[in-house]
mmCIF file with all atom_site columns, C-alpha atoms in Angstrom:
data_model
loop_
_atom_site.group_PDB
_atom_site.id
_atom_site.type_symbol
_atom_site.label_atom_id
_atom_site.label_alt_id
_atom_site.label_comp_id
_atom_site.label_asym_id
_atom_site.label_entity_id
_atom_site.label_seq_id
_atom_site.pdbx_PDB_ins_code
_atom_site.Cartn_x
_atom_site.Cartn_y
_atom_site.Cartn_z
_atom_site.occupancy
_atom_site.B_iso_or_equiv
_atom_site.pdbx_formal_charge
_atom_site.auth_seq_id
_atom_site.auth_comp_id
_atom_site.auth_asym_id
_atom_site.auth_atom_id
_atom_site.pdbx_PDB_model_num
ATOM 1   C CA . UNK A 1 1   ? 122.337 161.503 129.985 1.00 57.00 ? 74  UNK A CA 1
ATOM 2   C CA . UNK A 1 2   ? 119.988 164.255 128.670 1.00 67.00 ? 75  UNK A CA 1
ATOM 3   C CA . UNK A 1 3   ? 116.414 164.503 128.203 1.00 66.00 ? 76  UNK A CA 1
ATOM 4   C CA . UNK A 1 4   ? 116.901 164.345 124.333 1.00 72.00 ? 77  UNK A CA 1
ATOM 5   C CA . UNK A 1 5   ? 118.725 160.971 124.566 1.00 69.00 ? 78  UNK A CA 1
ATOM 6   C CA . UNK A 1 6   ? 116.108 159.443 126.789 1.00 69.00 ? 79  UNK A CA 1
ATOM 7   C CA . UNK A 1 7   ? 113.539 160.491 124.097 1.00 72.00 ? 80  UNK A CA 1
ATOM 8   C CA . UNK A 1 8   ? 115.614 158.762 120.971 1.00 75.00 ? 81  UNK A CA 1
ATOM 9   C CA . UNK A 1 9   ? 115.795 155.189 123.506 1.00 72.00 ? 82  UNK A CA 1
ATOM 10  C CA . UNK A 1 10  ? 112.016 155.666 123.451 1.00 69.00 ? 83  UNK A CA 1
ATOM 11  C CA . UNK A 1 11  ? 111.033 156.292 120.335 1.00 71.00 ? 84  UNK A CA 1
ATOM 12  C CA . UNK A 1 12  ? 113.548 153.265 119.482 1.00 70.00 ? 85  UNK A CA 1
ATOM 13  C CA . UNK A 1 13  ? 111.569 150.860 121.461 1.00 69.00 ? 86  UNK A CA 1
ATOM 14  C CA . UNK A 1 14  ? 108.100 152.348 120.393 1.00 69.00 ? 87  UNK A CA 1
ATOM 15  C CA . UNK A 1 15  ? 108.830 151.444 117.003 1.00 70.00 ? 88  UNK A CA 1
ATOM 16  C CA . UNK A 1 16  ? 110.565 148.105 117.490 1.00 65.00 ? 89  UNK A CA 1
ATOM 17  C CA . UNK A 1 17  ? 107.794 146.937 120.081 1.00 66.00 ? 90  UNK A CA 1
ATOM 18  C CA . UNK A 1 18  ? 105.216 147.690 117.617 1.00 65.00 ? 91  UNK A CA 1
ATOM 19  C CA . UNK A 1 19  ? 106.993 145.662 114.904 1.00 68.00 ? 92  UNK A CA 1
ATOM 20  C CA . UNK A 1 20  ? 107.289 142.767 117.157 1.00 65.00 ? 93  UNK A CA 1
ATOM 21  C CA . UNK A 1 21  ? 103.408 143.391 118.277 1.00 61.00 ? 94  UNK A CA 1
ATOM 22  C CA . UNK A 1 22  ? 101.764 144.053 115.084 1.00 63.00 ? 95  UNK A CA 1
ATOM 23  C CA . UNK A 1 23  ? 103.989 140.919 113.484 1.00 64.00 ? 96  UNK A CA 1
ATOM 24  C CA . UNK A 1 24  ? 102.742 138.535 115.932 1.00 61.00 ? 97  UNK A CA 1
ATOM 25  C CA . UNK A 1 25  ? 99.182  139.410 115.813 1.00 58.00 ? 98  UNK A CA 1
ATOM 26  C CA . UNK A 1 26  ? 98.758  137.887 112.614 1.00 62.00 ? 99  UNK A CA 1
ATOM 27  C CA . UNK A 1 27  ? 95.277  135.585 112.246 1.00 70.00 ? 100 UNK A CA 1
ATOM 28  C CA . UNK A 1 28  ? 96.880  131.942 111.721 1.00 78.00 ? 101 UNK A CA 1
ATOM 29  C CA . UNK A 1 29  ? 95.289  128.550 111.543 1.00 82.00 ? 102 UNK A CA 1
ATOM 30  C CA . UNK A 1 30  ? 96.161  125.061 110.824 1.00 88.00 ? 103 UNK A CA 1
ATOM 31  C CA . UNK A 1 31  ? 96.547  121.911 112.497 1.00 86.00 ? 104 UNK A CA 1
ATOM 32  C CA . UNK A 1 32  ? 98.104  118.447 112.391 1.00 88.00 ? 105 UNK A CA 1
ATOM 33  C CA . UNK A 1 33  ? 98.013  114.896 114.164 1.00 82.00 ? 106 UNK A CA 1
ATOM 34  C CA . UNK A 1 34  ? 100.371 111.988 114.387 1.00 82.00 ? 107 UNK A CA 1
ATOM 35  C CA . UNK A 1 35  ? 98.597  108.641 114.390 1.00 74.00 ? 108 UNK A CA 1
ATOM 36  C CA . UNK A 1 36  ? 100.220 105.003 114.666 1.00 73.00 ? 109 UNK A CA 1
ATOM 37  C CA . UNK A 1 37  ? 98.640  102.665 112.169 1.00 67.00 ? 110 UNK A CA 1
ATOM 38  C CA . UNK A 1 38  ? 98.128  99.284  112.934 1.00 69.00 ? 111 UNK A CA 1
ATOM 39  C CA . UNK A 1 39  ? 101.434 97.316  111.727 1.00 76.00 ? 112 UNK A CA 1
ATOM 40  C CA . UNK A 1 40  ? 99.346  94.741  110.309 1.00 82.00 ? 113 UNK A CA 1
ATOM 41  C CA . UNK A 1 41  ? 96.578  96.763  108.820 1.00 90.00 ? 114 UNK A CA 1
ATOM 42  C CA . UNK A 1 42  ? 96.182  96.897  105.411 1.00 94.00 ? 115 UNK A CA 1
ATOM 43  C CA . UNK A 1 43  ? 97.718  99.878  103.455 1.00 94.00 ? 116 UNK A CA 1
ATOM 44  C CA . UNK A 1 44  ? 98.051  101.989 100.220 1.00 96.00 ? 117 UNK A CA 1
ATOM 45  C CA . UNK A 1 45  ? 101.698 102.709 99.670  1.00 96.00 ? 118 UNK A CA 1
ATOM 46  C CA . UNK A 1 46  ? 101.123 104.381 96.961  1.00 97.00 ? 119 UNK A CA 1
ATOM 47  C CA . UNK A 1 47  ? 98.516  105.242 94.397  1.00 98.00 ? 120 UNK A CA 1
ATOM 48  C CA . UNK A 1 48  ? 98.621  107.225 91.358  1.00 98.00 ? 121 UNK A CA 1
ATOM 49  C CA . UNK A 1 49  ? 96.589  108.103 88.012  1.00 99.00 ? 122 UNK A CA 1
ATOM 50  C CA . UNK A 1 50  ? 98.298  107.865 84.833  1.00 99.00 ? 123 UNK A CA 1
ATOM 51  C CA . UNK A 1 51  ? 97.719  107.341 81.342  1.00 98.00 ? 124 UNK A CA 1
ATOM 52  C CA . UNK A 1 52  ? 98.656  104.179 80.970  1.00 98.00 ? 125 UNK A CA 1
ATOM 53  C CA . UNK A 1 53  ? 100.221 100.708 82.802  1.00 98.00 ? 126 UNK A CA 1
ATOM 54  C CA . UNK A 1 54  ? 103.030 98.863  81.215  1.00 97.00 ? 127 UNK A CA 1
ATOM 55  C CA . UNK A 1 55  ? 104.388 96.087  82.302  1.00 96.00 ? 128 UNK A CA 1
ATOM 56  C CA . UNK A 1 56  ? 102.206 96.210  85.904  1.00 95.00 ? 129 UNK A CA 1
ATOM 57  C CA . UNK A 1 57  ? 104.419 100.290 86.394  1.00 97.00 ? 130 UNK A CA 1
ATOM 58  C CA . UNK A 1 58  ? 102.139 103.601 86.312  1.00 98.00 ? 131 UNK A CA 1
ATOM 59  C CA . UNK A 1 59  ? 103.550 105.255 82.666  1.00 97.00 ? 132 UNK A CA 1
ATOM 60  C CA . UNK A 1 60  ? 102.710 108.686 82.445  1.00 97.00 ? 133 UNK A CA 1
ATOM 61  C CA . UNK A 1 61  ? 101.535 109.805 85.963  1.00 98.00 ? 134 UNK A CA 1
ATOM 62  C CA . UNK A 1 62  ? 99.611  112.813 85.760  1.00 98.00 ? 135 UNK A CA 1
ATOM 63  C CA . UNK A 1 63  ? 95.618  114.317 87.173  1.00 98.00 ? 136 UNK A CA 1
ATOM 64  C CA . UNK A 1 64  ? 95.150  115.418 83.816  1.00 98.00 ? 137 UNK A CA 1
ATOM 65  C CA . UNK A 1 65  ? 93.456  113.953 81.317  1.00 99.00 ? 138 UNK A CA 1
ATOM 66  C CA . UNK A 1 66  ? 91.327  114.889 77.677  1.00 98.00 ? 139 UNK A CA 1
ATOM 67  C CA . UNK A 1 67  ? 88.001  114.539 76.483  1.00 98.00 ? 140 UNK A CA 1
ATOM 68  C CA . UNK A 1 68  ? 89.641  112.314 73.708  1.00 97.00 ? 141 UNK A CA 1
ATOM 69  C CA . UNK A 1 69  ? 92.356  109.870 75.581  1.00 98.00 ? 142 UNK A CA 1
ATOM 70  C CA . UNK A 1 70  ? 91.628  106.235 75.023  1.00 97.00 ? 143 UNK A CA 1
ATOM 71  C CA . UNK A 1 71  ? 91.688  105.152 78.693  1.00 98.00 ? 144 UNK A CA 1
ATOM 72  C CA . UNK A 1 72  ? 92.238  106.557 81.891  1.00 99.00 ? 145 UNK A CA 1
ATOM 73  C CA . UNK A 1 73  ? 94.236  104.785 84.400  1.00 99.00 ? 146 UNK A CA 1
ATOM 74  C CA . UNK A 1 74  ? 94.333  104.015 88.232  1.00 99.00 ? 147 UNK A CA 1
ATOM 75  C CA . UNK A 1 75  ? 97.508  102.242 89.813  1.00 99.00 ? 148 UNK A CA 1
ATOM 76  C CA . UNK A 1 76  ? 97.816  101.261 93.247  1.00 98.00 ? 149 UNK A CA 1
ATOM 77  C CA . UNK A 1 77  ? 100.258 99.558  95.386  1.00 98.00 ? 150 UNK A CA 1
ATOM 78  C CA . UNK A 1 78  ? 99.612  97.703  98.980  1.00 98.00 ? 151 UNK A CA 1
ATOM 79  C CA . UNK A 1 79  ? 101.342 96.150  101.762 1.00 97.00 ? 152 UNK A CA 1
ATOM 80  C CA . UNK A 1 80  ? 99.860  94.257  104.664 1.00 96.00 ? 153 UNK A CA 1
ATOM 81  C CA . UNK A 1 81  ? 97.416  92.138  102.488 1.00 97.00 ? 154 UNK A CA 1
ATOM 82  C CA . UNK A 1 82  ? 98.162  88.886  103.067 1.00 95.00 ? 155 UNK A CA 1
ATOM 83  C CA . UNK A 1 83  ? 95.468  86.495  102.495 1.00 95.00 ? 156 UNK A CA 1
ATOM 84  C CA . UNK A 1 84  ? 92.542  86.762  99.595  1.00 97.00 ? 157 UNK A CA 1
ATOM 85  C CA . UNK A 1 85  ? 91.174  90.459  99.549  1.00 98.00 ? 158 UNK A CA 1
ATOM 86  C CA . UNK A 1 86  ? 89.039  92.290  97.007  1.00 98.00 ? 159 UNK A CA 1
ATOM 87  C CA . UNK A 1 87  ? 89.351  95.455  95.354  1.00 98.00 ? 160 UNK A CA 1
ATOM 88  C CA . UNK A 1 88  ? 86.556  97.890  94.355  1.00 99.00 ? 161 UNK A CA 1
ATOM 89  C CA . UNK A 1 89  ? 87.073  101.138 92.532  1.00 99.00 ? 162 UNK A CA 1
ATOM 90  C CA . UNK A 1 90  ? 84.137  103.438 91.491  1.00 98.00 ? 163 UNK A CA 1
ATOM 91  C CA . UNK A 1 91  ? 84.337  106.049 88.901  1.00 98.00 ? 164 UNK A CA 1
ATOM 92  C CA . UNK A 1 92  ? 82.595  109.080 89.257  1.00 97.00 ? 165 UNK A CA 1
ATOM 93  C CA . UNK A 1 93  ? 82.040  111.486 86.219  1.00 97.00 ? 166 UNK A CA 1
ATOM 94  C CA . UNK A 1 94  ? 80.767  115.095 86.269  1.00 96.00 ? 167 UNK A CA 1
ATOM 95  C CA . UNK A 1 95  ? 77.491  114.743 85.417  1.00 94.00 ? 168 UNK A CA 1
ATOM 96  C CA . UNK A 1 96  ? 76.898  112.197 88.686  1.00 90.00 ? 169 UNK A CA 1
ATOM 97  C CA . UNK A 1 97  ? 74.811  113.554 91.086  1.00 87.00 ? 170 UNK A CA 1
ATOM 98  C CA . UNK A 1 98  ? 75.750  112.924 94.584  1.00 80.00 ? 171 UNK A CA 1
ATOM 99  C CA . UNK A 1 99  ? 73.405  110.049 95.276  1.00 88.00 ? 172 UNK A CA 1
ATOM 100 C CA . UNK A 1 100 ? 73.580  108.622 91.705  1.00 93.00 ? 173 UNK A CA 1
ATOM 101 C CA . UNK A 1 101 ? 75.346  105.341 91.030  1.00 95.00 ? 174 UNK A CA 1
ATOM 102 C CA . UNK A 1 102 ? 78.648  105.610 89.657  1.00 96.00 ? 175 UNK A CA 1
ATOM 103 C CA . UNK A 1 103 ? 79.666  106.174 86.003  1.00 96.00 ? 176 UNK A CA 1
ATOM 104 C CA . UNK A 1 104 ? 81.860  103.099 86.137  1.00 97.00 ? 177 UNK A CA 1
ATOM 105 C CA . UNK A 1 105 ? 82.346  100.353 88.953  1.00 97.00 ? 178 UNK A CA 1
ATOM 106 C CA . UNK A 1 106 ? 85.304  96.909  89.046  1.00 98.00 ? 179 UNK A CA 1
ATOM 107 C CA . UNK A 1 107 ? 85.728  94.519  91.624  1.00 98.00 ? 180 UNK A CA 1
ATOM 108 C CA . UNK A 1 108 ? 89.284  92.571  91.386  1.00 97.00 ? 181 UNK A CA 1
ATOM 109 C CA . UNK A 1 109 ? 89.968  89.775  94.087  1.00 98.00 ? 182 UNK A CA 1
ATOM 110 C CA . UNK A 1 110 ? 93.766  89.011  94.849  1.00 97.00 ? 183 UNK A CA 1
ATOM 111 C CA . UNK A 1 111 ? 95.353  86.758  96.750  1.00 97.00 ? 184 UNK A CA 1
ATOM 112 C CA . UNK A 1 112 ? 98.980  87.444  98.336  1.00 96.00 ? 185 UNK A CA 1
ATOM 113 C CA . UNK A 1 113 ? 101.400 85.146  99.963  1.00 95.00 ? 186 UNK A CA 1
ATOM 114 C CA . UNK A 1 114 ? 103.592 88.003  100.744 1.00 96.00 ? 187 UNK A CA 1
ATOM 115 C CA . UNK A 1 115 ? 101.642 91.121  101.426 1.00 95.00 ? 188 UNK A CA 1
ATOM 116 C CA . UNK A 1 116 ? 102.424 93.344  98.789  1.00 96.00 ? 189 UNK A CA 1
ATOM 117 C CA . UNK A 1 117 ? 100.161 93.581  95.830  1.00 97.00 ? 190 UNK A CA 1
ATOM 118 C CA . UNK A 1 118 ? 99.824  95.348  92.935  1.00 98.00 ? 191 UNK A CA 1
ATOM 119 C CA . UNK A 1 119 ? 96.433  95.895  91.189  1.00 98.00 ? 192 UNK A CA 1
ATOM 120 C CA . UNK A 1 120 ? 95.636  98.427  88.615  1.00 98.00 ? 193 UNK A CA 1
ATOM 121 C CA . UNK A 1 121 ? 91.880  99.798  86.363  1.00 98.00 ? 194 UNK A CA 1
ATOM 122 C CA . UNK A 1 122 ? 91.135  101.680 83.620  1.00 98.00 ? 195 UNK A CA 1
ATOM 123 C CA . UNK A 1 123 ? 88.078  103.345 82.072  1.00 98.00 ? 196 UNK A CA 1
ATOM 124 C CA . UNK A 1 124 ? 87.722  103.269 78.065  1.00 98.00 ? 197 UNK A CA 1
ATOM 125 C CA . UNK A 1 125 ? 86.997  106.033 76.500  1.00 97.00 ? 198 UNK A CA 1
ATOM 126 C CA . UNK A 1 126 ? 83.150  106.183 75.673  1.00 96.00 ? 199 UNK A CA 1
ATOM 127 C CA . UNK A 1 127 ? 81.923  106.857 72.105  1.00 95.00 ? 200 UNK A CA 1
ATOM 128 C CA . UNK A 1 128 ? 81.261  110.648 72.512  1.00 94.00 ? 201 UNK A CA 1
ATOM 129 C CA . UNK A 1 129 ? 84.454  111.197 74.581  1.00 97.00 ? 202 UNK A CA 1
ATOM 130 C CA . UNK A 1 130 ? 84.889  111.630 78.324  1.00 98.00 ? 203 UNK A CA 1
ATOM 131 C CA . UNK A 1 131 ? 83.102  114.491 79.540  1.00 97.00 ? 204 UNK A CA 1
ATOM 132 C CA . UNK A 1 132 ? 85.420  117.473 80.634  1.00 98.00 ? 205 UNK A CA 1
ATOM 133 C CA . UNK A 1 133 ? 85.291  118.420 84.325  1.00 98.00 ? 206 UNK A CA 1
ATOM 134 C CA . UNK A 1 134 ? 86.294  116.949 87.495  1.00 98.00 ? 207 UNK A CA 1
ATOM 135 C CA . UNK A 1 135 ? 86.307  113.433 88.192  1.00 98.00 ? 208 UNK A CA 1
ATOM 136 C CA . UNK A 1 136 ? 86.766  111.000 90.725  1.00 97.00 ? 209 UNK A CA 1
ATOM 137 C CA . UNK A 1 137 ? 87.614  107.371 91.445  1.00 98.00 ? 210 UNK A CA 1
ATOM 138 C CA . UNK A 1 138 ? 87.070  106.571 95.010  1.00 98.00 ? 211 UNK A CA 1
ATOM 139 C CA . UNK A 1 139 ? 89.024  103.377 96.349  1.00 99.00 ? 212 UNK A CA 1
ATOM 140 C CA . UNK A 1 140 ? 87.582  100.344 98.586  1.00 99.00 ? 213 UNK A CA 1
ATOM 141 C CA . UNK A 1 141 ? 89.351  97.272  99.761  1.00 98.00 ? 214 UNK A CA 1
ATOM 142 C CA . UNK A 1 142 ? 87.216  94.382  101.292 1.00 98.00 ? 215 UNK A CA 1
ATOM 143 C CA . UNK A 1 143 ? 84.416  97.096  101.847 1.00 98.00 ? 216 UNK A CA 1
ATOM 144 C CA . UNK A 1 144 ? 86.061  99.801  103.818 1.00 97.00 ? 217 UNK A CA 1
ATOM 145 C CA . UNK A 1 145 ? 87.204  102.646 102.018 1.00 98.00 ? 218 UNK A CA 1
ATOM 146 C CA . UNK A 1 146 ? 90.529  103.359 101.487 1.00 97.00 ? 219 UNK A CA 1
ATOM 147 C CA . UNK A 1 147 ? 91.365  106.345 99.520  1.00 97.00 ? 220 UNK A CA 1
ATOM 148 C CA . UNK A 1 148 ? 90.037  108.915 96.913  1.00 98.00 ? 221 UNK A CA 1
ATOM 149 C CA . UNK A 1 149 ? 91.660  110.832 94.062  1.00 98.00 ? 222 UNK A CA 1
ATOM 150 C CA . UNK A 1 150 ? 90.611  113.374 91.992  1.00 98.00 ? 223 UNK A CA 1
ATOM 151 C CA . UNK A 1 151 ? 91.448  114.424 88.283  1.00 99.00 ? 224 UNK A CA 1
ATOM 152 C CA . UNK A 1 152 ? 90.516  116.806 85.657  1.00 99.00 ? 225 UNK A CA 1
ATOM 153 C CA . UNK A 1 153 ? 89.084  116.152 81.868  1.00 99.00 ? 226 UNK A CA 1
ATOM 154 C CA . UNK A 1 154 ? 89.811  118.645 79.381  1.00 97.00 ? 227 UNK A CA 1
#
């Protein structure tokens, strides 16, 4: 082998290893964990905001709602609640401050032989209209709190 054929292996690899380096020194971040909940602990299997209930089944799921829709809906459904429990849900409009009460707040107790329970609320529209922005209902059951979601008035 010549000189000239040494020189084209070596420029090869220059310009391969620097692909490889320069890929792989990308900044990356993120994360994850895998946690065992309690089989008997109480759970949300599923939660959703829609614009209405019928017959006890979210109808229109969606995050986004207007200024002028009668009522705004929460649905949730739970497993592992067997016994007499209580629901609380507190709405939160834009113009809350963080330390302010909530715009809106319902306690619903339940009692389930088998566990699974469905419970759903709703906010009516006030006389002026909901106020556009981001809202939030946050979600408590017997006190501890349980989940959060989020949605936009237009």
């Amino acid at each position: 082998m010549n000189y000239q054929h040494w020189k084209t292996i070596l420029a090869a690899f220059a310009v391969l290893w620097s692909i490889i380096f320069f890929s792989g020194c990308e900044a990356k971040s993120g994360g994850g964990a895998v946690v065992t909940p309690g089989r008997d602990e109480p759970a949300i299997v599923d939660s959703v905001m829609a614009i209405n209930v019928h017959e006890d089944r979210p109808d229109g799921i969606t995050n986004f709602f207007f200024t002028d829709s009668s009522q705004i809906y929460l649905w949730l459904y739970w497993m592992n609640v067997e016994g007499r429990n209580e629901v609380e849900v507190r709405w939160f409009s834009p113009e809350e401050e963080v330390d302010e009460p909530p715009y809106w707040k319902e306690t619903q107790s339940f009692t389930s032989n088998t566990g699974q329970q469905i419970t759903w609320f709703y906010i009516d529209k006030p006389s002026g209209g909901f106020t556009a922005g981001e809202w939030f209902v946050e979600i408590y059951l017997n006190g501890n709190f349980e989940r959060m979601h989020i949605f936009t008035v237009e």
